[in-house]
XYZ file of C-alpha atoms in Angstrom:
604
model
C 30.558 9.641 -24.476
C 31.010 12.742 -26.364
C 28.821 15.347 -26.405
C 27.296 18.147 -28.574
C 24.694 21.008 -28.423
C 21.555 20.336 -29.802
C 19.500 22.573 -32.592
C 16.954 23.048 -30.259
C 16.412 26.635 -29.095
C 16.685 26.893 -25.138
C 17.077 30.837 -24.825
C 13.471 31.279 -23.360
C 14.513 29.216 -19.954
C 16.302 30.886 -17.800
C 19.091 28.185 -17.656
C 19.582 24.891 -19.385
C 21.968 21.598 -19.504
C 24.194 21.436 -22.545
C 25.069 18.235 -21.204
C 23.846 15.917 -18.113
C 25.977 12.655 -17.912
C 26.455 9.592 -15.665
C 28.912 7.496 -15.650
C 28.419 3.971 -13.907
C 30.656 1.333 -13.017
C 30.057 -1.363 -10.952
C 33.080 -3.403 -9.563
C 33.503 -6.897 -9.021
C 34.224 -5.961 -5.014
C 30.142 -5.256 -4.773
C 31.266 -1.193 -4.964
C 30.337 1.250 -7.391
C 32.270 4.220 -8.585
C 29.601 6.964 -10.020
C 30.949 9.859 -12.130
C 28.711 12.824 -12.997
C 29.249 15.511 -15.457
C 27.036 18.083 -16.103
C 27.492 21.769 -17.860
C 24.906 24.692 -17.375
C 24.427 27.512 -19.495
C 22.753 30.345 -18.010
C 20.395 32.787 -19.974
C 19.830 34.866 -17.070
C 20.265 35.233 -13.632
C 20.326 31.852 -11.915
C 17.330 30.349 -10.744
C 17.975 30.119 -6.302
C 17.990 25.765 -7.100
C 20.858 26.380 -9.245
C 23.190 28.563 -6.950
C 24.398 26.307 -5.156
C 24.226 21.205 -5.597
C 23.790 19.170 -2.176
C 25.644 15.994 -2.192
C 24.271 13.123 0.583
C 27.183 11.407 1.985
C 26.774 8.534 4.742
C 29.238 6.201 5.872
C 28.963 3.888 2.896
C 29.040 6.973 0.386
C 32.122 9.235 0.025
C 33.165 12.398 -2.250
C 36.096 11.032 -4.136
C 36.918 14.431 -5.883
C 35.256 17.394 -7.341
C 36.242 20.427 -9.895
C 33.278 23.251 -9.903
C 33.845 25.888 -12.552
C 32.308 28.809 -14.370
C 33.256 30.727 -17.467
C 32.178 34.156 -17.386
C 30.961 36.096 -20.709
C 34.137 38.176 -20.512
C 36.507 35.077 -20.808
C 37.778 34.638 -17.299
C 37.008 31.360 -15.492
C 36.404 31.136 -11.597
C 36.791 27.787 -9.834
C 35.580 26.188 -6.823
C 37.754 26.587 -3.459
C 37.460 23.684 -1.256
C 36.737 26.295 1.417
C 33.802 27.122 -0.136
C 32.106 23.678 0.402
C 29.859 23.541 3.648
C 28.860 20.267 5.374
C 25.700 19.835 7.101
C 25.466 17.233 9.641
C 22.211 15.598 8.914
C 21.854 13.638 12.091
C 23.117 14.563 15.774
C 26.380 12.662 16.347
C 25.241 10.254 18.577
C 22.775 8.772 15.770
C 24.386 8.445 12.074
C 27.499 10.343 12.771
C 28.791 9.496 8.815
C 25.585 11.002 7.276
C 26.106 14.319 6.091
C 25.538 16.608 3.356
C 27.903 18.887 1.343
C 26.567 22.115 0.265
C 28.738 23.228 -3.365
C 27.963 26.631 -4.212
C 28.449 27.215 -7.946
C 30.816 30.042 -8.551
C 30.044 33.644 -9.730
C 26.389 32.704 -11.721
C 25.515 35.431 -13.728
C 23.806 35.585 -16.928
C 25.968 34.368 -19.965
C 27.786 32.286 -18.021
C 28.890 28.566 -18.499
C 28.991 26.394 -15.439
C 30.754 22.733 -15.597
C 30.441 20.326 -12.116
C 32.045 17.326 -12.375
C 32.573 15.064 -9.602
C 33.008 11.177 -8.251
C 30.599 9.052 -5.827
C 32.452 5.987 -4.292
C 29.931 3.740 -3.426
C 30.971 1.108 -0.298
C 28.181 -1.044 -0.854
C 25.502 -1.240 -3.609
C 22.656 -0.758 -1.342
C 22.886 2.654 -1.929
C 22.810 3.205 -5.706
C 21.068 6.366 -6.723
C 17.757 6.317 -9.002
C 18.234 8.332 -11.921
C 16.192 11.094 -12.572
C 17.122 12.866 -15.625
C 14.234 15.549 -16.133
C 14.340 18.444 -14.303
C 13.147 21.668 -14.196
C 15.460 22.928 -16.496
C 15.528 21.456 -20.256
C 18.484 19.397 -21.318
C 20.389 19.238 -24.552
C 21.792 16.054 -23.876
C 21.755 13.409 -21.321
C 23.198 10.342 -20.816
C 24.067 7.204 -18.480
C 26.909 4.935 -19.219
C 26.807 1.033 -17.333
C 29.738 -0.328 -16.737
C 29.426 -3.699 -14.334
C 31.475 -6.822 -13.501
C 28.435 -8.169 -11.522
C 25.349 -9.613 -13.186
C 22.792 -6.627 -13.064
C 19.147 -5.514 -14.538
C 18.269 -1.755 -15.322
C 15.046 -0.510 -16.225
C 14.171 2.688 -18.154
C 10.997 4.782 -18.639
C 9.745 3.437 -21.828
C 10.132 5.981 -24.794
C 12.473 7.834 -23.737
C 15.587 6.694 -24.139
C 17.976 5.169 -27.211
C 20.128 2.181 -25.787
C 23.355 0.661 -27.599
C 26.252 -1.435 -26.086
C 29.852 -1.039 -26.718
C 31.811 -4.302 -25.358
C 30.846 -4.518 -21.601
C 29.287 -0.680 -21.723
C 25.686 -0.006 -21.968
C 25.057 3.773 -23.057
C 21.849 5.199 -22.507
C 20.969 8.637 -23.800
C 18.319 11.069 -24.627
C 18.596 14.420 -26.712
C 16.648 18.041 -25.967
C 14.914 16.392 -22.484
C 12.150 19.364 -21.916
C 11.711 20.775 -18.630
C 9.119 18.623 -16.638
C 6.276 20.749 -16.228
C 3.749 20.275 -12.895
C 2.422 22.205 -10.379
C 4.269 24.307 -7.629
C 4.809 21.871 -4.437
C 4.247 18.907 -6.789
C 7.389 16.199 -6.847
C 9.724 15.710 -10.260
C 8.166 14.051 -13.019
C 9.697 10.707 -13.028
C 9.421 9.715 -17.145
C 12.987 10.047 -17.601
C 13.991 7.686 -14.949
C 16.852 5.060 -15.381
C 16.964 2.241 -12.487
C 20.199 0.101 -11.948
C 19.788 -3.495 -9.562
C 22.393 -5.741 -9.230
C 21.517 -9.458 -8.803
C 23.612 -9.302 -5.247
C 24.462 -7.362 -2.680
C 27.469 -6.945 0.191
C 26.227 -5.923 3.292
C 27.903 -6.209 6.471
C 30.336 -9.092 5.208
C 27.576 -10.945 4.217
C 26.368 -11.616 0.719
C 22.252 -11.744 -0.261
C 20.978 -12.270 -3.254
C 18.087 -9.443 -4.698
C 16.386 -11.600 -7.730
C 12.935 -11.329 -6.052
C 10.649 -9.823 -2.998
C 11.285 -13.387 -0.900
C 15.128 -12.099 -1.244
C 14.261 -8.483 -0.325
C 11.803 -9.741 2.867
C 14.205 -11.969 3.594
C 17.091 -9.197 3.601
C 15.499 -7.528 5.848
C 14.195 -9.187 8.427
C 17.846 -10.973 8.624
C 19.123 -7.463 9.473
C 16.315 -6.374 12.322
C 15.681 -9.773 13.503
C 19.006 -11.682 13.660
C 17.621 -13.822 16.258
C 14.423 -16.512 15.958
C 13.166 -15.144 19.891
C 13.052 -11.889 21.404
C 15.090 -10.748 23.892
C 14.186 -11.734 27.456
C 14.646 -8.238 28.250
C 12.342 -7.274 25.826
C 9.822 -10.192 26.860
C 9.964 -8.885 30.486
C 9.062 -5.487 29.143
C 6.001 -6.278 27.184
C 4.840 -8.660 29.790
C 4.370 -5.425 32.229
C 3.010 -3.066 29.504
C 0.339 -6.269 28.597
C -0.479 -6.822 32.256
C -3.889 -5.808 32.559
C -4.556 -5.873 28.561
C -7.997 -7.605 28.101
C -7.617 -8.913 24.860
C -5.081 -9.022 21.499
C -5.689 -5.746 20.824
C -5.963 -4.027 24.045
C -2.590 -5.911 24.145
C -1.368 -4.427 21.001
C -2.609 -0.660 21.692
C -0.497 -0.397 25.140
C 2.690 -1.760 23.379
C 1.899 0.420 20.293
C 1.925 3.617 22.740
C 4.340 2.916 24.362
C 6.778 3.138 21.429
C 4.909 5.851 20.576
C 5.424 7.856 23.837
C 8.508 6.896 24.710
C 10.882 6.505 21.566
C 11.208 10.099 20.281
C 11.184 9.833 16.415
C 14.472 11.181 14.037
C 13.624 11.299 10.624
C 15.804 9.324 8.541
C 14.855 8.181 4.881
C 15.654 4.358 4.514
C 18.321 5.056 1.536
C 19.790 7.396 4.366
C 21.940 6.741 7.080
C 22.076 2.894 7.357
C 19.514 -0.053 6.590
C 19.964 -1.543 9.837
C 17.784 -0.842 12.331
C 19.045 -0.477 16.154
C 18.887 -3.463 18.509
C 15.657 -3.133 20.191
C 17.826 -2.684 23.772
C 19.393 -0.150 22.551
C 16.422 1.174 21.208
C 14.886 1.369 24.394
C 17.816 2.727 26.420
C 18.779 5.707 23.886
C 15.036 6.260 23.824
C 15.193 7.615 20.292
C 14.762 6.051 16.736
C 13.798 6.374 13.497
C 10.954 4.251 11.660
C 13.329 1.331 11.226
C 13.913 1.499 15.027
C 10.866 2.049 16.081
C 8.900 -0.489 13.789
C 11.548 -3.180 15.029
C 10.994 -2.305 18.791
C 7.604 -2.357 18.287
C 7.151 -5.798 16.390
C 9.847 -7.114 19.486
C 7.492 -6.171 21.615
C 4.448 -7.872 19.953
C 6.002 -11.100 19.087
C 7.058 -11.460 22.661
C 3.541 -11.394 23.364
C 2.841 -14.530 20.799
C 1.143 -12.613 18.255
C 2.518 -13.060 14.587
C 4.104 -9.261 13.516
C 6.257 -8.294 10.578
C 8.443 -5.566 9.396
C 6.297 -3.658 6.096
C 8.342 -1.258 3.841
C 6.215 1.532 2.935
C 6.958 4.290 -0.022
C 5.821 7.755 0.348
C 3.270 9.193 -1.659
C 6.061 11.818 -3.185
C 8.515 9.075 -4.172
C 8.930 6.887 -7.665
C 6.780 4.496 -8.258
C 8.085 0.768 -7.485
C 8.922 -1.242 -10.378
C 7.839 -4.963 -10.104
C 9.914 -6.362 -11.909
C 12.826 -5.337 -10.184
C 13.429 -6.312 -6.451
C 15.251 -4.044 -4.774
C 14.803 -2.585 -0.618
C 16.190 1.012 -1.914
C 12.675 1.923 -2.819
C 11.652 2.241 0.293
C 11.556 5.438 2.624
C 9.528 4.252 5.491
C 8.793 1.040 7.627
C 5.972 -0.051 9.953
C 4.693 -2.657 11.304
C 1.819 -5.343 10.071
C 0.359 -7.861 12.507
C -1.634 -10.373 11.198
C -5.063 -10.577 12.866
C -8.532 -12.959 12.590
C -9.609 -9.550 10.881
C -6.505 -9.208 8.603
C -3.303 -6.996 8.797
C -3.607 -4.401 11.514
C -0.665 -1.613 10.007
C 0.707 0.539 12.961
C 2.686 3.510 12.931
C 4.352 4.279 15.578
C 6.890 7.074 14.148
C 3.278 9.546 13.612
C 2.919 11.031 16.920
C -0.592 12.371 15.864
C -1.492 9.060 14.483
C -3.800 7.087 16.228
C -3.712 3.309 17.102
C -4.227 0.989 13.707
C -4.694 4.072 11.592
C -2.539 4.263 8.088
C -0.308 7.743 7.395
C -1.787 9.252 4.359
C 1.235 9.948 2.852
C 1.964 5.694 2.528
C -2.375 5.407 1.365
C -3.018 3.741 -1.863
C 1.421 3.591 -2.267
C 2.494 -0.318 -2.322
C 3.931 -2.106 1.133
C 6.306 -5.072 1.045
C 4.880 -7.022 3.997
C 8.167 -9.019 4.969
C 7.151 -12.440 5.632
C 8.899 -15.823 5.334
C 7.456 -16.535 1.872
C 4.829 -15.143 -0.832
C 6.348 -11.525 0.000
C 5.064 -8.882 -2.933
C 4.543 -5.231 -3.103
C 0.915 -5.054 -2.545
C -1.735 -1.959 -2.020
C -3.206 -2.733 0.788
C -7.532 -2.394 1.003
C -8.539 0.832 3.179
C -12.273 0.894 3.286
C -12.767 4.911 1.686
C -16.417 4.729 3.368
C -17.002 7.509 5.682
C -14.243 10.117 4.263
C -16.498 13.330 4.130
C -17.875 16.495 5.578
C -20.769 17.780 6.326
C -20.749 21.795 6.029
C -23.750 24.414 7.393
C -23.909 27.991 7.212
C -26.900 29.961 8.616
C -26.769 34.030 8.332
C -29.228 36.068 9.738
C -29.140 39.098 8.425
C -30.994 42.410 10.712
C -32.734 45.289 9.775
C -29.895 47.731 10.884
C -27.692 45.665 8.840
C -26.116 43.656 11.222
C -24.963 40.281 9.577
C -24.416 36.885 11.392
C -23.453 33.607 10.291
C -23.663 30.618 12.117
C -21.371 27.647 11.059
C -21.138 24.131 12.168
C -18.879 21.630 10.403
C -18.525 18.154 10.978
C -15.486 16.155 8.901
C -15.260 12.296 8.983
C -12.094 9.866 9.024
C -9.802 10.859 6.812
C -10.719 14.332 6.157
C -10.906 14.620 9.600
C -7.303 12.992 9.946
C -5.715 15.491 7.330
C -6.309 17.972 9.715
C -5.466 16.013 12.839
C -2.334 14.231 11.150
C -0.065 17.437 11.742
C -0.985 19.360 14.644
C -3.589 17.659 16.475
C -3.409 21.156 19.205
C -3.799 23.560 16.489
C -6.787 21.838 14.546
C -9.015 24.726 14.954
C -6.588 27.714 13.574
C -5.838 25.339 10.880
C -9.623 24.583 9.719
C -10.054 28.615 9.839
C -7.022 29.150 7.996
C -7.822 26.118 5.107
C -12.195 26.892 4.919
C -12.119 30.215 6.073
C -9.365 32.041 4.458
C -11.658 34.169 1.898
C -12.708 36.179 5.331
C -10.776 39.945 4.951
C -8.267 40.442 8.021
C -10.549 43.135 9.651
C -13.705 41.265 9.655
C -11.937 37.921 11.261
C -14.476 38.441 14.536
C -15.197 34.619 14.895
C -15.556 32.784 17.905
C -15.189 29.159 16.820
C -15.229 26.146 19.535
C -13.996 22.312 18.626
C -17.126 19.902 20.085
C -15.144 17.058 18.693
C -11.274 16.589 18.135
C -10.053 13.332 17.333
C -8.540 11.292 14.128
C -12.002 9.934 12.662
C -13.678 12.909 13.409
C -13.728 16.726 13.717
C -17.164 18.597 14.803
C -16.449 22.390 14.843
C -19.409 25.142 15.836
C -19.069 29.109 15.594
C -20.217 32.498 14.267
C -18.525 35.588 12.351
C -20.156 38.505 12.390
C -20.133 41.614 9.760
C -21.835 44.716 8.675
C -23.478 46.023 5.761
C -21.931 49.751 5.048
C -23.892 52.667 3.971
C -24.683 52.946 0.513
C -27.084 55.911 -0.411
C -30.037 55.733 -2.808
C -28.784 51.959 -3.727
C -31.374 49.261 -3.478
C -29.634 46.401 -4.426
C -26.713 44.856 -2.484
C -24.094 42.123 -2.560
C -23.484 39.943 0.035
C -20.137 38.384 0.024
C -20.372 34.663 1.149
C -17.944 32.243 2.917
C -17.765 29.287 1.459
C -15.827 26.456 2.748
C -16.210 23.936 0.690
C -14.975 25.717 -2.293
C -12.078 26.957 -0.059
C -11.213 23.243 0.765
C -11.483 22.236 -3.258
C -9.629 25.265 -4.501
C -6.946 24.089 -2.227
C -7.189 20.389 -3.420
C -7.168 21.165 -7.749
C -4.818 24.534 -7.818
C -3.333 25.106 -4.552
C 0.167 24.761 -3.425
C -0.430 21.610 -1.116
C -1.078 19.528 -4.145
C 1.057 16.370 -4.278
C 0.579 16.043 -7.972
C -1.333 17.305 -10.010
C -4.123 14.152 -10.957
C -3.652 12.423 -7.387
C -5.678 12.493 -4.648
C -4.349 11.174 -1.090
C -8.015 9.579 -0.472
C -11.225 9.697 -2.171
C -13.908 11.575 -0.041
C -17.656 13.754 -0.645
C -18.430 17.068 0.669
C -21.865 18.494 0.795
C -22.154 22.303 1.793
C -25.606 23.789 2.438
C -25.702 28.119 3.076
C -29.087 29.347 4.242
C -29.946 32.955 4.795
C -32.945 34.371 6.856
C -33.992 37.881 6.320
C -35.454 40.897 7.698
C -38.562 42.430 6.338
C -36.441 45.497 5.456
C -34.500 42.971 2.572
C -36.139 41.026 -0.392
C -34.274 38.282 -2.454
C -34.714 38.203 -6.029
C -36.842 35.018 -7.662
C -33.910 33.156 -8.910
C -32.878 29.442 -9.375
C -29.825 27.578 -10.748
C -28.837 23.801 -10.733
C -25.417 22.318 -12.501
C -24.662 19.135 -12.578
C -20.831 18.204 -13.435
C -20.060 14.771 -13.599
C -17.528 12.498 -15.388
C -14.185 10.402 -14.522
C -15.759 9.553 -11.239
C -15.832 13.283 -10.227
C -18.954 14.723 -9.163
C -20.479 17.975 -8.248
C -24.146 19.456 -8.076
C -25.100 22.661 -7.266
C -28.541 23.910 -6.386
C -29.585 27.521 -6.211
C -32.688 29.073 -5.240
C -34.109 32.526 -3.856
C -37.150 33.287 -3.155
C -38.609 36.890 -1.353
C -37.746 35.990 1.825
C -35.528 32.892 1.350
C -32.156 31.839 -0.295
C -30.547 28.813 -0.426
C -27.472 26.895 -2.007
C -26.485 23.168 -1.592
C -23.601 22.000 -3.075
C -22.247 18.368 -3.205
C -18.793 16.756 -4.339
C -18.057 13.502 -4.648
C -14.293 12.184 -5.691
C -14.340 7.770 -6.563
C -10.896 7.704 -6.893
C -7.618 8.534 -6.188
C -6.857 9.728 -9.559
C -8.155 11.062 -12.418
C -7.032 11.683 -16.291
C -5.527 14.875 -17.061
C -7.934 15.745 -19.829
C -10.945 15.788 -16.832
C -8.633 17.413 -14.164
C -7.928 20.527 -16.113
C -11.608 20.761 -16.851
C -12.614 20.727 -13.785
C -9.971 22.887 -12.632
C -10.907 25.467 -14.770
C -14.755 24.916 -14.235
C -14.620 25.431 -10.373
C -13.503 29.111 -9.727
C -15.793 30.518 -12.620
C -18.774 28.800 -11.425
C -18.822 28.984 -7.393
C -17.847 32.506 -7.596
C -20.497 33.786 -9.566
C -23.317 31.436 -7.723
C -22.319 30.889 -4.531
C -20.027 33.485 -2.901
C -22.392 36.691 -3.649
C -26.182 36.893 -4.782
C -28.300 40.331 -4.865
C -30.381 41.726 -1.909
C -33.090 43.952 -2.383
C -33.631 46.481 0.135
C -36.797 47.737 0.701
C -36.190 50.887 2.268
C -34.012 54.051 1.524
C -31.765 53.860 5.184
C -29.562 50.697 3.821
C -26.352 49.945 5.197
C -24.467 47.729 3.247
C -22.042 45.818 2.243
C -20.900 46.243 -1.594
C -17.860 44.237 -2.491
């Protein structure tokens, strides 16, 4: 494949590929030899992502050979020293001693300069085949992936994007002037220019399997936890004590789940990482750590040797690609857990989320398909979480004193899973991080609050306290503003433009949140006569506001409501733009009247 720079004009980013290529090739041995070739020109200083490439290695993937270098503006070139490589142990040695990661700085990056990185991926087995993710944050001149397989394979590309033609046993994919994918800070890569690769079969372990559809997949992988029909006896003895005094099926099923929980300390490991195979449940329990492979297959050990019907379920994250039906293949996958088949249904445990309670599903797998790896009928499905109950109930009360002493009184009360998005992470430092996410608009020197949990737990939070500030003086003025706290637009600010978001037009669960502020008055204050109500509502997206003041009263009641997990872009941005202009003028200050001469105030 020969390459050439584009007409396009690429001086306004800061660095850009004048070519990205893959080559492919597949060998009839069930290995893969990947070469990559890519050449950076830089318009200024580097961005920090583009100092330095990680490589993932594990025992199945090796660095075959690699040439890093630069050409500076004034004609010299600097190349890479093989010193100058680092490698990163990803795992303790005892775990996945092969996986590692190699750290390649890129040489001398200065503005003007010309980078090329070329290097070779041998691939041991095919499990491990990258995705291909061709847009990045930097636009691209050219790109390009060329197949090259003695095996039978299928690929898949993101339609619209890129120009195929074959040339004897090649298939050449390419794409000219790629933009930079544009989305939110914290957001993952945007996935259009995506190129997927699936042979028909596999080596693994000696043994051959076929991937042509989920039955092969499920099939895959429960060969590789569950080489044997039965438990071990072992492993029979040991959920015969932990059941002993279990009442019922799922009294038996909550003392096996925490005990995985409680005694297998979790390693994070990504499925693609490290090895498919899960541990031996023995050794499982004698090395008393895992990751969610190990865990999920001690834990289902455990409940089949209790007679109950269990199976492994491959989960993807909520900031991975999307799974493509069509295309059966177990490298999607970054995360397993088990699914026991109930008179209710599948009861999904979890027993790699120490913070996650018994039966309740990680939001970062909600709404994201799970291959449930039965004998037959396997097929990436989305499993049905009831969303009823996922909401919060907010009340402020200030009381504001003659001498202009201000108090408000807050109690907040947040149900399943907006409850659980606090508890998920830190369930010990729920409080700090409620003040921190509702409570942030509060200046440093006026953080006097004295807040107390009444409730802690994964379907619900109830959380009461009081801040306290102070009106300064403010001669001859007789109107003031009172700056307002409000949480709910603290918690929605967070979810449309803050740096948490996920992506931009997805929610991790739908939920409502109704806020009501109340403020009670001396007779040394009056409130101006004033009323508002808006009413924004479209895409499933909901939220009324109602304003009103009267002499001695004042009070604003807001309520959101989100139906779904996503909505379009068009309504996102609207919305996105409508919500800061709107709760700041109505809801976070509203004028005072003072009634006397001797005010002390607050004026923001």
């Amino acid at each position: 494949m020969t390459f050439s720079l584009s007409a396009q004009d690429f001086t306004q980013s800061p660095a850009y590929f004048l070519y990205d290529s893959v080559l492919v090739t597949i060998h009839r041995d069930f290995t893969a030899d990947i070469r990559y070739r890519q050449r950076i020109a830089f318009n200024r200083d580097a961005p920090d992502k583009y100092t330095s490439i990680s490589i993932h290695l594990n025992k199945y993937i090796s660095l075959e050979d690699i040439q890093v270098a630069t050409d500076l503006p004034d004609g010299r070139r600097v190349l890479l020293s093989d010193s100058d490589i680092q490698t990163v142990s990803d795992f303790g040695p005892q775990y996945y001693p092969d996986s590692k990661t190699k750290i390649v700085p890129l040489p001398l990056i200065r503005e003007n300069a010309r980078t090329t990185i070329e290097y070779t991926l041998h691939y041991g087995c095919l499990l491990y085949l990258p995705e291909f993710i061709m847009q990045r944050d930097i636009p691209s001149a050219r790109a390009g992936i060329v197949i090259r397989s003695r095996i039978p394979c299928r690929y898949y590309c993101s339609p619209g994007t890129f120009k195929a033609d074959s040339v004897g046993n090649a298939l050449n994919l390419y794409a000219e002037e790629i933009p930079a994918y544009e989305t939110e800070e914290g957001s993952p890569v945007d996935y259009r220019y995506r190129v997927f690769l699936r042979p028909d079969t596999i080596l693994y372990e000696n043994a051959i399997y076929p991937m042509r559809s989920w039955d092969d997949v499920a099939a895959f992988y429960n060969r590789l936890a569950f080489p044997n029909e039965y438990p071990d006896k072992l492993i029979a003895h040991l959920a015969d004590s932990l059941c002993r005094y279990s009442k019922d099926q799922n009294d038996s099923l909550l003392s096996l789940f925490t005990y995985v929980r409680e005694n297998i300390r979790y390693i994070s490991a990504d499925i693609g990482r490290g090895d498919f195979k899960p541990l031996n449940p023995i050794q499982i329990v004698n090395r008393r750590i895992g990751d969610c492979k190990d865990q999920s297959t001690l834990l289902i050990s455990l409940i089949r040797s209790m007679g109950f019907a269990a199976y492994p379920a491959l989960a993807v994250s909520s900031d991975k690609p999307n799974v493509i039906d069509s295309l059966p293949w177990p490298g999607y996958f970054d995360h397993v857990i088990a699914a026991v088949n109930t008179a209710n249904g599948f009861l999904f445990l979890d027993a790699s989320q120490q913070s996650c309670c018994f039966g309740k599903t990680p939001i970062s797998i909600r709404n994201r398909p799970l291959l449930i790896c039965r004998d037959s009928n396997s097929y990436p499905v989305i499993p049905a979480i009831s969303e009823h109950g996922n909401a919060g109930d907010i009340n402020l009360i200030y009381r504001i004193k003659n001498n202009g002493d201000i108090n408000c009184h807050v109690h907040l009360a947040l149900y399943r899973d907006m409850a659980f998005g606090f508890y998920d992470s830190r369930p010990e430092l729920v409080s700090s991080s409620i003040k921190d996410a509702l409570f942030s608009s509060i200046p440093a020197d006026q953080y006097r609050m004295s807040f107390h949990l009444e409730n802690n737990s994964p379907d619900l939070i109830m959380m009461s306290g009081e801040y306290v500030d102070r009106f300064q003086s403010v001669p001859d003025a007789r109107e003031l503003a009172l700056k307002v706290v409000s949480p709910s637009f603290e918690y929605l600010k967070r979810k449309f433009r803050g740096k948490d978001r996920r992506s931009p037009f997805a929610f991790p669960y739908p939920f409502r949140l109704k806020e009501t502020i109340d403020i009670i008055i001396e007779d040394s204050y009056s409130f101006k006569n004033d009323s508002l109500i808006i009413d924004y509502n479209e895409c499933g997206l909901q939220y009324y506001i109602q304003v009103y003041s009267r002499q001695t009263s004042y009070r604003a009641y807001k309520f959101f409501q989100l139906a779904g997990y996503t909505l379009p872009s068009e309504c996102y941005d609207r919305f996105k733009t409508f919500l800061p202009k709107t709760i700041q003028t109505i809801s976070r200050s509203m004028d005072i009247i003072s009634t006397t001469n001797n005010v002390k105030g607050n004026t923001p």
